[in-house]
Amino acid sequence: MKKIFIIVILSLFAITYGQKKKDLYLFTSFREPATEGLYLAYSEDGYNWKGLEGSFLKPEIGASKIMRDPSITKGADGTYHMVWTTDWKGGNGFGYASSKDLIHWSEQQYIPVMKNEPEVVNVWAPEIFYDDVKKEYIIIWASTIPFRYSKGVEEEKNNHRMYYVTTKDFKTFSDTKLYYDPGFSVIDCVIVKKGKKDYVLVLKDNTRPMRNIKVAFGKSPLGSVQ
């Protein structure tokens, strides 16, 4: 039985039933060995889900040509922007593509956000967030750079911290910076806007034997790094 891994609920997806439109939650996922690409499911209440048949985008970039951890957000212009993990180990970037309808996609691009870190082990689970205040996109991900941080009980090659870049057009990107260092190995972060100057960061403590979910809070989507 194929397993569905990292889940990201991103934006409301409008589909048409006859003449009526209904807002639905969209669920992105992948299936091991992650070579088939993007899978989608939808829900009316956020609890009960129905899968849509087949893959919506097959990965073509990255050394491994896989798609793990697909993350989608909808911009102010109605365009959907997606980022994903292209390699389980190795690689210094993530994949990117855009779509107006989640069916027809742009040419896939590889964004080498850790190109200035030759010792980087991985670039995992990029998460994309649209900042409607600054009108820009924030992309965060987990990477391990051995011997950069105190590692606790984790091995040097499994000691992740969160990094980020920003962009307005997906052509030029800010310099890569540290996003979040909680003092332990952290992965799979998701930014949620609750209200004006009220943001939540949902994160996974990846330190054995913890391996649990925590939350952090900030007055902006960049939290204390801003």
GROMACS .gro file of C-alpha atoms in nm, residues 8-9 13 17 32 37 43 51-52 55 59 62 65 74 85 95 110 118 121 137 193 196 200 207-211 219:
model
   29
    8VAL     CA    1   0.005   2.093   0.326
    9ILE     CA    2  -0.336   2.258   0.319
   13PHE     CA    3  -0.992   2.576  -0.441
   17TYR     CA    4  -2.099   2.226  -0.990
   32GLU     CA    5   0.643   0.682  -0.279
   37GLY     CA    6   0.445   1.366  -0.901
   43SER     CA    7  -1.265   1.849   0.121
   51GLY     CA    8  -0.871   1.202  -0.379
   52LEU     CA    9  -0.856   1.319  -0.738
   55SER     CA   10  -0.092   1.276  -1.104
   59PRO     CA   11   0.870   1.581  -1.188
   62GLY     CA   12   1.665   1.756  -0.996
   65LYS     CA   13   1.364   1.356  -1.067
   74LYS     CA   14  -0.235   3.118  -0.457
   85THR     CA   15   1.166   1.860  -0.277
   95GLY     CA   16   1.161   2.264  -0.773
  110TYR     CA   17   1.527   2.427  -1.024
  118PRO     CA   18   2.898   2.344  -0.050
  121VAL     CA   19   2.330   1.775   0.295
  137TYR     CA   20   0.631   3.511  -0.147
  193LYS     CA   21  -0.173   3.379   0.930
  196LYS     CA   22  -0.311   4.125   1.151
  200VAL     CA   23   0.173   3.090   1.382
  207THR     CA   24   1.504   1.531   1.761
  208ARG     CA   25   1.491   1.175   1.890
  209PRO     CA   26   1.303   1.068   2.094
  210MET     CA   27   1.077   1.375   2.067
  211ARG     CA   28   0.959   1.368   1.705
  219LYS     CA   29   0.401   3.938   1.463
   0.00000   0.00000   0.00000
